[in-house]
Coordinates of C-alpha atoms in Angstrom, one line a residue:
Chain A
M8 CA -24.8 5.8 -9.7
S9 CA -22.8 2.7 -9.8
T10 CA -19.0 3.3 -9.4
T11 CA -18.3 0.7 -12.0
T12 CA -20.0 2.7 -14.7
R13 CA -18.2 5.9 -13.9
T14 CA -15.2 7.1 -16.0
T15 CA -11.6 7.0 -14.9
P16 CA -10.6 10.2 -13.1
R17 CA -8.9 12.8 -15.3
A18 CA -5.1 12.7 -15.4
S19 CA -3.9 15.6 -13.5
V20 CA -0.8 17.7 -13.7
P21 CA 1.8 16.3 -11.4
D22 CA 2.2 18.2 -8.2
A23 CA 5.8 19.6 -7.9
R24 CA 5.8 19.5 -4.2
R25 CA 4.9 15.8 -4.1
V26 CA 7.1 14.8 -6.8
G27 CA 10.0 16.9 -5.2
G28 CA 9.4 15.4 -1.8
L29 CA 9.4 11.8 -3.0
A30 CA 12.3 12.3 -5.5
A31 CA 14.4 13.9 -2.7
A32 CA 13.9 10.7 -0.6
N33 CA 14.7 8.5 -3.6
A34 CA 17.9 10.5 -4.2
R35 CA 18.8 10.1 -0.6
L36 CA 18.4 6.4 -0.9
L37 CA 20.4 6.3 -4.1
V38 CA 23.5 7.8 -2.5
R39 CA 23.0 6.0 0.9
N40 CA 23.4 2.5 -0.5
R41 CA 27.1 1.9 -1.7
L42 CA 26.0 -0.3 -4.6
T43 CA 23.5 2.0 -6.0
L44 CA 26.0 4.9 -5.4
V45 CA 28.6 3.2 -7.6
D46 CA 26.2 2.0 -10.2
G47 CA 24.0 5.0 -10.5
V48 CA 26.4 7.9 -9.9
L49 CA 30.1 6.9 -10.2
L50 CA 30.1 4.4 -13.0
P51 CA 28.5 6.8 -15.5
L52 CA 31.5 9.2 -14.9
A53 CA 34.1 6.6 -15.9
P54 CA 33.9 7.0 -19.6
L55 CA 34.7 10.7 -19.3
V56 CA 38.3 9.6 -18.3
M57 CA 38.6 7.8 -21.7
L58 CA 38.0 11.1 -23.4
A59 CA 41.5 12.2 -22.3
V60 CA 42.8 9.6 -24.7
T61 CA 40.4 9.8 -27.6
A62 CA 39.3 13.4 -27.8
D63 CA 42.1 14.5 -30.2
E64 CA 40.5 12.4 -33.0
P65 CA 36.9 13.5 -33.7
A66 CA 35.5 10.1 -34.7
A67 CA 37.0 8.3 -31.8
G68 CA 36.0 11.1 -29.5
A69 CA 32.4 10.9 -30.7
S70 CA 32.4 7.1 -30.0
T71 CA 33.6 7.8 -26.5
V72 CA 30.9 10.3 -26.0
S73 CA 28.4 7.8 -27.3
L74 CA 29.7 5.3 -24.7
A75 CA 29.5 7.8 -22.0
L76 CA 25.8 8.5 -22.8
L77 CA 25.1 4.8 -22.9
F78 CA 26.6 4.3 -19.5
A79 CA 24.4 7.3 -18.3
Y80 CA 21.2 5.8 -19.8
L81 CA 21.9 2.2 -18.7
F82 CA 23.2 2.6 -15.1
P83 CA 21.4 5.6 -13.4
V84 CA 18.3 5.5 -15.6
F85 CA 17.6 2.0 -16.6
Y86 CA 19.2 -0.4 -14.2
N87 CA 18.9 2.0 -11.2
L88 CA 15.1 2.4 -11.9
L89 CA 14.6 -1.3 -12.5
S90 CA 16.1 -2.4 -9.1
V91 CA 14.4 0.6 -7.3
V92 CA 10.9 -0.2 -8.6
V93 CA 11.3 -3.9 -7.8
T94 CA 12.7 -3.2 -4.3
R95 CA 10.1 -0.6 -3.4
R96 CA 7.4 -2.8 -4.8
D97 CA 8.5 -5.8 -2.7
E98 CA 8.8 -3.6 0.4
L99 CA 5.2 -2.5 -0.2
V100 CA 6.5 1.1 -0.4
L101 CA 4.6 1.7 -3.7
K102 CA 1.4 0.1 -2.5
R103 CA 1.5 2.3 0.7
L104 CA 2.2 5.5 -1.1
R105 CA -0.7 4.8 -3.6
T106 CA -3.2 4.9 -0.7
G107 CA -2.4 8.6 -0.2
E108 CA -2.8 11.7 -2.5
T109 CA 0.1 10.7 -4.8
T110 CA -0.9 9.8 -8.3
D111 CA 0.8 7.0 -10.2
A112 CA 2.3 9.4 -12.7
E113 CA 3.9 11.4 -9.7
L114 CA 5.2 8.2 -8.2
V115 CA 6.9 7.0 -11.4
L116 CA 8.3 10.5 -12.0
A117 CA 9.8 10.7 -8.5
L118 CA 11.3 7.2 -8.9
A119 CA 12.9 8.1 -12.2
L120 CA 14.0 11.6 -11.4
P121 CA 17.3 11.1 -9.5
G122 CA 18.7 8.7 -12.3
V123 CA 17.4 11.0 -15.1
V124 CA 19.1 14.0 -13.4
V125 CA 22.4 12.1 -13.2
A126 CA 22.1 11.1 -17.0
V127 CA 21.3 14.6 -18.1
L128 CA 24.1 16.0 -16.0
V129 CA 26.6 13.5 -17.6
A130 CA 25.2 14.5 -21.1
A131 CA 25.7 18.2 -20.2
V132 CA 29.1 17.8 -18.6
V133 CA 30.5 15.7 -21.4
V134 CA 30.3 18.6 -23.9
P135 CA 32.7 21.1 -22.2
V136 CA 35.0 18.2 -21.0
A137 CA 35.3 16.9 -24.6
V138 CA 35.8 20.4 -26.0
A139 CA 38.4 21.2 -23.5
L140 CA 40.2 17.9 -24.4
G141 CA 40.4 18.9 -28.1
M142 CA 37.0 17.8 -29.6
P143 CA 35.2 20.3 -31.8
W144 CA 32.0 21.8 -30.6
P145 CA 28.9 19.7 -31.3
A146 CA 27.4 20.5 -34.7
D147 CA 23.8 20.5 -33.4
L148 CA 23.1 20.9 -29.8
A149 CA 19.4 20.8 -30.3
L150 CA 19.5 17.4 -31.9
Y151 CA 21.9 16.3 -29.1
A152 CA 19.3 17.5 -26.5
L153 CA 16.4 16.0 -28.1
M154 CA 18.2 12.6 -28.3
V155 CA 19.2 12.7 -24.6
V156 CA 15.6 13.5 -23.5
T157 CA 14.0 10.8 -25.8
A158 CA 16.5 8.2 -24.7
C159 CA 15.8 9.0 -21.0
V160 CA 12.0 8.5 -21.6
M161 CA 12.7 5.3 -23.5
F162 CA 15.0 3.7 -20.8
V163 CA 12.6 4.8 -18.1
A164 CA 9.8 3.0 -19.8
F165 CA 12.0 -0.1 -20.5
A166 CA 12.9 -0.2 -16.8
L167 CA 9.2 -0.2 -15.8
W168 CA 8.3 -2.9 -18.2
T169 CA 11.3 -5.1 -17.1
A170 CA 10.4 -4.5 -13.5
S171 CA 6.9 -5.9 -14.2
W172 CA 8.3 -9.4 -14.9
T173 CA 11.3 -9.2 -12.5
R174 CA 10.6 -11.4 -9.5
N175 CA 13.1 -9.7 -7.1
A176 CA 16.1 -7.3 -7.1
E177 CA 18.6 -10.2 -7.6
A178 CA 16.7 -11.4 -10.6
A179 CA 17.2 -7.9 -12.2
Q180 CA 20.7 -9.1 -13.0
L181 CA 19.2 -11.5 -15.5
T182 CA 16.1 -9.7 -16.6
S183 CA 17.9 -6.6 -17.5
A184 CA 19.7 -8.5 -20.3
P185 CA 17.3 -8.0 -23.2
V186 CA 17.3 -4.2 -22.9
L187 CA 21.1 -4.1 -22.2
L188 CA 21.6 -6.1 -25.5
L189 CA 19.3 -3.7 -27.4
A190 CA 21.2 -0.9 -25.9
V191 CA 24.9 -2.1 -26.6
A192 CA 24.1 -3.4 -30.0
G193 CA 25.0 0.0 -31.6
S194 CA 28.5 -0.2 -30.3
V195 CA 29.5 -3.1 -32.5
V196 CA 28.1 -1.8 -35.8
A197 CA 31.5 -1.1 -37.1
L198 CA 32.8 -4.6 -36.3
V199 CA 30.1 -6.7 -38.1
P200 CA 29.3 -7.5 -41.8
E201 CA 27.2 -4.9 -43.6
G202 CA 23.9 -6.9 -43.5
V203 CA 24.1 -7.4 -39.8
A204 CA 25.2 -3.7 -39.2
E205 CA 22.0 -2.6 -41.0
V206 CA 19.9 -4.6 -38.5
L207 CA 21.8 -3.4 -35.6
Q208 CA 21.2 0.2 -36.7
R209 CA 17.7 -0.3 -36.1
T210 CA 18.1 -1.2 -32.5
P211 CA 17.8 1.6 -29.8
G212 CA 21.6 1.5 -29.3
G213 CA 22.3 1.7 -33.0
A214 CA 20.0 4.7 -33.6
L215 CA 21.5 6.4 -30.5
D216 CA 25.1 5.9 -31.7
T217 CA 24.3 7.3 -35.2
L218 CA 22.6 10.3 -33.6
V219 CA 25.6 11.1 -31.3
Q220 CA 27.9 11.0 -34.4
L221 CA 25.5 13.2 -36.3
A222 CA 24.8 15.6 -33.5
W223 CA 28.5 16.1 -32.8
L224 CA 30.2 15.8 -36.1
G225 CA 27.3 17.0 -38.4
G226 CA 25.7 15.5 -41.5
G227 CA 28.0 16.9 -44.1
A228 CA 26.5 18.1 -47.5
D229 CA 23.0 16.4 -46.9
G230 CA 22.4 18.3 -43.7
T231 CA 22.4 17.0 -40.1
W232 CA 18.6 16.7 -39.7
A233 CA 17.9 15.1 -43.0
Q234 CA 20.3 12.3 -42.0
A235 CA 19.0 12.2 -38.5
L236 CA 15.5 11.6 -39.6
Q237 CA 15.7 7.9 -39.9
P238 CA 17.6 7.1 -36.7
L239 CA 15.2 9.6 -34.9
L240 CA 12.2 7.6 -36.3
V241 CA 13.8 4.4 -35.0
L242 CA 14.4 5.9 -31.6
L243 CA 10.8 7.2 -31.4
A244 CA 9.4 3.9 -32.5
W245 CA 11.3 2.0 -29.7
T246 CA 10.3 4.7 -27.2
A247 CA 6.5 4.3 -28.2
L248 CA 6.8 0.6 -27.9
A249 CA 8.6 0.8 -24.5
L250 CA 5.9 3.2 -23.2
L251 CA 3.2 0.9 -24.4
L252 CA 4.7 -2.1 -22.8
A253 CA 5.4 -0.3 -19.6
Q254 CA 1.7 1.1 -19.3
R255 CA 0.3 -2.3 -20.0
S256 CA 2.3 -4.3 -17.6
M257 CA 3.0 -2.0 -14.6
R258 CA 2.6 -3.7 -11.2
W259 CA 2.4 -1.9 -8.0
E260 CA 2.6 -4.7 -5.5
P261 CA 4.2 -8.2 -5.3
R262 CA 2.4 -11.0 -6.8
A263 CA 0.1 -12.6 -4.3
Chain B
M181 CA -23.7 15.4 -0.6
P182 CA -20.8 17.8 -0.7
T183 CA -19.7 19.1 -4.0
T184 CA -16.8 21.2 -3.0
A185 CA -13.2 20.0 -2.6
Q186 CA -12.6 22.0 0.4
H187 CA -10.8 20.3 3.3
V188 CA -13.2 20.1 6.2
P189 CA -11.4 20.1 9.5
S190 CA -12.6 17.1 11.7
R191 CA -13.5 19.3 14.7
Q192 CA -15.9 21.5 12.9
P193 CA -19.5 20.5 12.2
S194 CA -20.3 20.5 8.6
A195 CA -23.4 20.3 6.4
S196 CA -22.3 16.9 5.3
Q197 CA -22.4 15.6 9.0
E198 CA -25.8 14.2 8.3
T199 CA -24.8 11.6 5.7
P200 CA -22.8 8.6 6.8
A201 CA -19.0 8.7 6.5
V202 CA -19.2 5.5 4.4
R203 CA -22.2 4.2 2.6
V204 CA -22.1 0.8 0.8
R205 CA -24.9 -0.9 -1.1
G206 CA -24.7 -4.3 -2.6
L207 CA -20.8 -4.3 -2.8
R208 CA -19.3 -7.2 -4.7
R209 CA -15.6 -7.9 -5.3
T210 CA -14.4 -10.8 -7.4
Y211 CA -10.8 -11.9 -8.1
G212 CA -9.9 -13.8 -11.2
R213 CA -12.1 -14.8 -14.1
G214 CA -14.1 -17.7 -15.3
A215 CA -13.5 -21.0 -13.5
D216 CA -10.8 -19.5 -11.2
A217 CA -13.0 -16.7 -10.1
F218 CA -13.3 -16.1 -6.4
D219 CA -16.1 -14.0 -4.8
A220 CA -14.3 -12.3 -1.9
V221 CA -17.2 -9.9 -1.2
R222 CA -20.6 -11.1 -2.2
G223 CA -23.0 -8.2 -1.8
I224 CA -22.8 -6.3 1.4
D225 CA -24.6 -3.1 2.7
L226 CA -22.7 -1.0 5.3
D227 CA -23.2 2.4 6.9
V228 CA -20.5 3.9 9.0
A229 CA -21.8 6.8 11.2
R230 CA -19.7 10.0 11.4
G231 CA -17.8 10.2 14.6
S232 CA -18.1 6.5 15.3
I233 CA -15.6 3.7 15.7
T234 CA -16.8 0.8 13.5
A235 CA -15.0 -2.5 13.5
L236 CA -15.3 -5.0 10.7
L237 CA -14.6 -8.3 12.4
G238 CA -14.0 -11.6 10.8
T239 CA -11.6 -14.5 10.4
N240 CA -8.9 -14.4 7.7
G241 CA -10.4 -14.6 4.2
A242 CA -13.8 -13.2 5.4
G243 CA -13.5 -10.3 2.8
K244 CA -12.5 -7.5 5.3
T245 CA -9.4 -6.3 3.4
S246 CA -11.1 -6.6 -0.1
T247 CA -13.9 -4.4 1.4
L248 CA -11.5 -1.8 2.7
E249 CA -9.5 -1.7 -0.5
V250 CA -12.6 -0.7 -2.4
L251 CA -13.5 2.0 0.2
E252 CA -9.9 3.3 0.0
G253 CA -10.2 3.6 -3.8
I254 CA -7.4 1.1 -4.5
N255 CA -9.8 -1.3 -6.2
R256 CA -13.0 -0.8 -8.1
P257 CA -16.1 -2.6 -7.0
D258 CA -17.2 -5.4 -9.3
G259 CA -20.9 -4.6 -8.4
G260 CA -22.9 -2.2 -6.1
T261 CA -22.2 1.3 -5.1
V262 CA -19.8 2.9 -2.7
E263 CA -19.7 6.4 -1.2
V264 CA -17.0 7.7 1.0
L265 CA -17.8 11.1 2.6
G266 CA -20.4 11.4 0.0
L267 CA -18.0 10.9 -2.8
D268 CA -16.8 8.1 -5.2
P269 CA -13.5 6.9 -3.9
V270 CA -12.2 6.3 -7.5
G271 CA -13.9 9.0 -9.6
D272 CA -13.4 11.7 -7.0
R273 CA -10.0 10.3 -5.9
A274 CA -8.2 13.5 -5.3
R275 CA -10.9 15.0 -3.2
V276 CA -11.5 11.8 -1.2
R277 CA -7.8 11.1 -0.6
R278 CA -7.2 14.6 0.9
R279 CA -9.8 13.8 3.6
I280 CA -9.1 10.3 4.6
G281 CA -6.2 8.4 6.2
V282 CA -5.4 4.8 5.3
L283 CA -3.5 2.2 7.2
L284 CA -2.7 -1.0 5.2
Q285 CA -2.4 -4.4 6.8
T286 CA 1.3 -4.5 6.1
S287 CA 3.5 -1.4 6.5
G288 CA 5.6 -0.4 3.5
F289 CA 8.7 1.6 4.1
S290 CA 12.3 1.9 2.8
G291 CA 14.5 0.6 5.6
D292 CA 17.4 3.0 4.8
L293 CA 15.4 6.1 5.6
T294 CA 15.2 7.5 9.1
V295 CA 11.8 7.9 10.9
E296 CA 12.1 11.7 10.3
E297 CA 13.1 11.4 6.7
T298 CA 10.1 9.0 6.1
L299 CA 7.7 11.4 7.6
R300 CA 9.2 14.4 5.9
M301 CA 8.7 12.6 2.6
W302 CA 5.1 11.6 3.4
A303 CA 4.4 15.1 4.6
A304 CA 5.4 16.4 1.1
T305 CA 2.7 14.3 -0.4
V306 CA -0.2 15.4 2.0
T307 CA -2.3 18.6 1.7
G308 CA -2.2 20.5 4.9
A309 CA 0.2 18.1 6.6
R310 CA 0.9 18.4 10.4
P311 CA 4.4 19.5 11.2
V312 CA 6.7 16.4 11.4
A313 CA 7.6 17.2 15.0
E314 CA 4.0 17.1 16.0
A315 CA 3.4 13.8 14.2
L316 CA 6.5 12.4 16.0
E317 CA 5.2 13.6 19.3
M318 CA 1.7 12.2 18.7
L319 CA 3.0 8.7 18.0
D320 CA 5.7 8.8 20.8
L321 CA 8.4 8.5 18.2
T322 CA 10.4 11.7 18.9
G323 CA 13.3 9.8 20.6
R324 CA 13.5 7.6 17.4
A325 CA 13.5 10.4 14.8
A326 CA 17.1 9.7 13.6
T327 CA 16.7 6.0 13.7
R328 CA 16.6 4.2 10.4
V329 CA 13.3 2.2 9.8
R330 CA 15.3 -1.0 9.4
S331 CA 16.2 -0.7 13.1
L332 CA 12.7 -0.1 14.5
S333 CA 10.8 -2.8 16.4
G334 CA 7.5 -4.0 14.8
G335 CA 5.4 -1.7 17.2
E336 CA 7.5 1.3 16.2
V337 CA 7.0 0.6 12.5
R338 CA 3.3 0.3 13.0
R339 CA 3.3 3.6 14.9
L340 CA 5.3 5.2 12.2
D341 CA 2.7 3.9 9.8
L342 CA -0.1 5.5 11.8
A343 CA 1.7 8.8 11.9
C344 CA 1.7 8.8 8.1
T345 CA -2.0 7.9 8.2
L346 CA -2.8 10.8 10.5
L347 CA -0.4 13.4 8.8
G348 CA -3.3 15.2 6.9
H349 CA -5.8 15.6 9.8
P350 CA -8.1 13.0 8.2
E351 CA -11.9 13.1 8.8
L352 CA -12.2 9.4 8.3
V353 CA -9.4 6.8 8.9
M354 CA -9.5 3.3 7.7
L355 CA -7.3 0.9 9.5
D356 CA -6.7 -2.6 8.3
E357 CA -5.7 -4.7 11.3
P358 CA -3.8 -1.9 13.1
T359 CA -2.7 -4.1 15.9
T360 CA -1.9 -7.4 14.4
G361 CA 1.5 -8.6 15.4
L362 CA 1.9 -6.0 18.1
D363 CA 2.8 -6.7 21.7
P364 CA 0.1 -6.1 24.3
E365 CA 1.4 -2.8 25.3
S366 CA 1.8 -1.4 21.9
R367 CA -1.7 -2.7 21.3
R368 CA -3.1 -0.6 24.2
E369 CA -1.3 2.4 22.9
V370 CA -2.9 2.0 19.5
W371 CA -6.3 1.6 21.3
R372 CA -5.8 4.9 23.2
L373 CA -4.8 6.7 20.0
V374 CA -8.0 5.4 18.2
R375 CA -10.2 6.5 21.0
R376 CA -8.6 9.9 20.9
L377 CA -9.3 10.1 17.3
R378 CA -13.0 9.6 18.0
E379 CA -12.9 12.2 20.7
D380 CA -11.5 14.7 18.1
G381 CA -14.5 14.0 15.9
C382 CA -12.8 11.6 13.6
T383 CA -14.7 8.6 12.1
V384 CA -12.8 5.2 12.3
L385 CA -13.4 2.1 10.4
L386 CA -11.0 -0.7 11.3
T387 CA -10.8 -4.4 10.7
T388 CA -9.6 -6.9 13.2
H389 CA -9.8 -10.5 14.0
Y390 CA -9.3 -9.9 17.8
L391 CA -12.6 -10.0 19.6
E392 CA -11.3 -8.2 22.6
E393 CA -10.1 -5.3 20.3
A394 CA -13.6 -5.1 18.8
E395 CA -15.3 -5.2 22.2
A396 CA -12.9 -2.6 23.7
L397 CA -13.0 -0.2 20.9
A398 CA -16.0 -0.3 18.7
D399 CA -19.3 1.5 19.0
R400 CA -20.5 -0.8 16.3
L401 CA -19.6 -4.2 14.9
E402 CA -20.0 -5.6 11.6
V403 CA -19.2 -9.4 11.6
M404 CA -18.1 -10.6 8.2
H405 CA -18.0 -14.2 7.1
A406 CA -17.2 -15.7 3.8
G407 CA -17.9 -12.5 1.9
L408 CA -21.1 -11.4 3.6
L409 CA -22.1 -9.3 6.7
V410 CA -23.7 -11.8 9.0
R411 CA -24.2 -9.6 12.1
S412 CA -24.4 -5.9 12.8
G413 CA -24.9 -4.0 16.0
T414 CA -23.2 -3.0 19.3
P415 CA -21.3 -5.8 21.1
A416 CA -24.2 -6.3 23.5
E417 CA -26.8 -6.5 20.6
I418 CA -24.8 -9.1 18.9
A419 CA -24.4 -11.2 21.8
A420 CA -28.1 -10.8 22.8
G421 CA -30.1 -13.9 22.1
H422 CA -27.2 -16.2 22.6
R423 CA -27.1 -18.5 25.6
S424 CA -25.4 -17.7 28.8
T425 CA -23.3 -20.3 30.4
I426 CA -23.1 -21.5 34.1
S427 CA -20.3 -24.1 34.7
F428 CA -18.7 -25.9 37.7
R429 CA -16.5 -28.8 38.2
S430 CA -18.4 -32.2 38.1
L431 CA -17.3 -33.8 41.3
D432 CA -20.5 -35.8 41.7
P433 CA -21.3 -37.4 38.3
A434 CA -25.0 -37.6 39.2
L435 CA -25.4 -34.0 40.1
G436 CA -26.2 -32.8 36.6
D437 CA -29.2 -35.2 36.4
R438 CA -30.4 -34.3 39.8
L439 CA -30.3 -30.6 39.0
A440 CA -32.1 -31.1 35.7
A441 CA -35.0 -33.0 37.4
D442 CA -35.3 -30.8 40.5
L443 CA -35.0 -27.5 38.6
R444 CA -37.0 -28.7 35.6
L445 CA -34.2 -27.6 33.3
P446 CA -35.2 -29.3 30.1
A447 CA -38.6 -27.6 30.3
R448 CA -36.9 -24.2 30.8
D449 CA -34.9 -24.7 27.6
V450 CA -31.6 -25.1 29.5
E451 CA -29.0 -27.5 27.9
V452 CA -27.1 -29.5 30.5
G453 CA -23.8 -30.9 29.4
A454 CA -20.7 -32.5 30.9
E455 CA -17.4 -32.3 29.2
A456 CA -13.7 -32.6 30.4
G457 CA -14.8 -32.7 34.1
T458 CA -17.0 -29.7 33.9
T459 CA -20.7 -29.5 33.9
S460 CA -22.3 -26.7 32.1
L461 CA -25.8 -25.2 32.0
R462 CA -26.5 -23.2 28.8
T463 CA -29.4 -20.9 29.3
P464 CA -31.2 -18.2 27.4
D465 CA -32.1 -16.5 30.7
L466 CA -29.1 -16.4 33.1
Q467 CA -30.4 -14.7 36.3
P468 CA -33.4 -17.0 37.3
V469 CA -31.6 -20.2 36.5
L470 CA -28.6 -19.0 38.5
T471 CA -30.7 -18.0 41.4
D472 CA -32.5 -21.3 41.5
L473 CA -29.2 -23.3 41.2
L474 CA -27.6 -21.4 44.1
T475 CA -30.8 -21.8 46.2
W476 CA -30.9 -25.5 45.5
C477 CA -27.2 -25.8 46.5
R478 CA -27.8 -24.1 49.9
E479 CA -30.8 -26.2 50.5
H480 CA -29.0 -29.5 49.7
D481 CA -25.7 -28.3 51.2
V482 CA -23.9 -28.8 48.0
H483 CA -20.6 -26.8 47.4
L484 CA -19.9 -26.1 43.7
E485 CA -16.2 -26.1 42.8
G486 CA -15.0 -23.6 40.2
L487 CA -18.4 -22.0 39.8
D488 CA -18.5 -19.6 36.7
A489 CA -21.4 -17.8 35.2
R490 CA -21.2 -15.6 32.2
T491 CA -23.5 -13.9 29.7
A492 CA -23.1 -14.7 26.1
S493 CA -19.8 -13.3 24.8
L494 CA -19.0 -12.0 21.4
E495 CA -16.4 -14.8 21.3
Q496 CA -19.2 -17.4 21.5
V497 CA -21.1 -15.7 18.8
F498 CA -18.1 -15.3 16.6
L499 CA -16.9 -18.8 17.0
A500 CA -20.4 -20.1 16.2
I501 CA -20.5 -18.1 13.1
A502 CA -16.9 -19.1 12.1
D503 CA -17.6 -22.8 12.4
G504 CA -20.9 -22.5 10.6
S505 CA -23.2 -23.6 13.6
A506 CA -24.8 -20.2 13.8
P507 CA -27.2 -19.2 10.9
A508 CA -25.5 -16.7 8.7

């Protein structure tokens, strides 16, 4: 009856009370620290202001929406979670919580939840704001929602992976660079030669930018989903890669 | 062995009372691989009786924390079997965790949360948690409820940590160095709390490198050294068989030799030594040697300065094990 030969316990459904209690504490910490409050809550709202200028021109308006979503993924979801995981890990908060009933999945969910809620709220609020300022209604809200949810999962996973090789909270300013570059690459597609643009469209940022344009302005004669297929596959592939990396590298306590 | 997942309140007797709270056979724990591999635990057997306080005693690096981390289900054993409350701490994780309380060697809290917010968060993760007010009261933290953890003293942080450990009315608590770094007063407070846990029927397994703590608290000691359990028993049992010591100031350099001759000390297996101005007689049997010594002194009108006689202490045994002079 050796413990070593037994199987890993079955993954159980996350307990809502545990996740809720932990996420509430994480949300409280997010707004209590001025730096994380600015990065995680206020900064993602800034691009909404730009819509006042760009919304009367659909293409420019869609680009601004794309930028607003990018801010929402990068600050509350990616960067916030990265620094939260590193800080809580170094404070031994994660190690301590793992001695209790909380499962690893519940712990990750509770850490990511406050930032994801901010991102989803920004993604939701940007629609009526843009429409009120003169943009047309999004052509396909289902595609829009699918993209937002997938992007959140991807940036959560990227944050966990980046945290695994980030030594401390200060180092996150540097270690966040690779994912930041992958994310903003989409914003410069219009400015670079065609060959480079094709490569950039296969980055997470490139795929997301294309999907925002399609979800909002529609795909014309070919149909929105037909045109969305390729960027969706790109996004899903990056998400799968990020999840794999995160799962393999997750560390719960500081290196000895 | 219980097969139900029910929470068994610690005060009520249960069918599982017969089996030990912790049962370990041949436990091994290795860190690293290949040439860098380090055997932290090298095959130990351990039983912790229900309702007892058992202290795992050893110097730093003896393997105490590595052993506890397997019992807590944080790490898997590299060999041997482990049962906690009759269950596998890894395979039956959810059922075991509901019934145990763990205190790690170092506390882990977010400094920006208050004491009450921290306990509220923890309570949300625990099945059947005590009311937060009760937990605050129990650890004498009520007056600090609104204080941020960052501003607490070391002793207060440790008490908060213990409050989290005890939130779920655990049947078995595992405390890794609960009093290390605490001031003497906080230490006594933790001792009182640990004794109260036993009175309530809770089983306590703790590690310490303080001998006085082990002697003051534990019903049973398990002395660990270099990854092995080298002594087990009550403090008295462990000290038994070790020499008692009589010592006095050596004002007369010839006194030791005279005593050795007159009382036939070498023949009685008494070691006579003189060091740093103190003469010491180390004997397996304290009372007759002490009686003879005092009688001899009266007859010869000798006054012994700084006379001290003591039975073998845990400290002597422990130091002998730690420096390798006692057989492991």
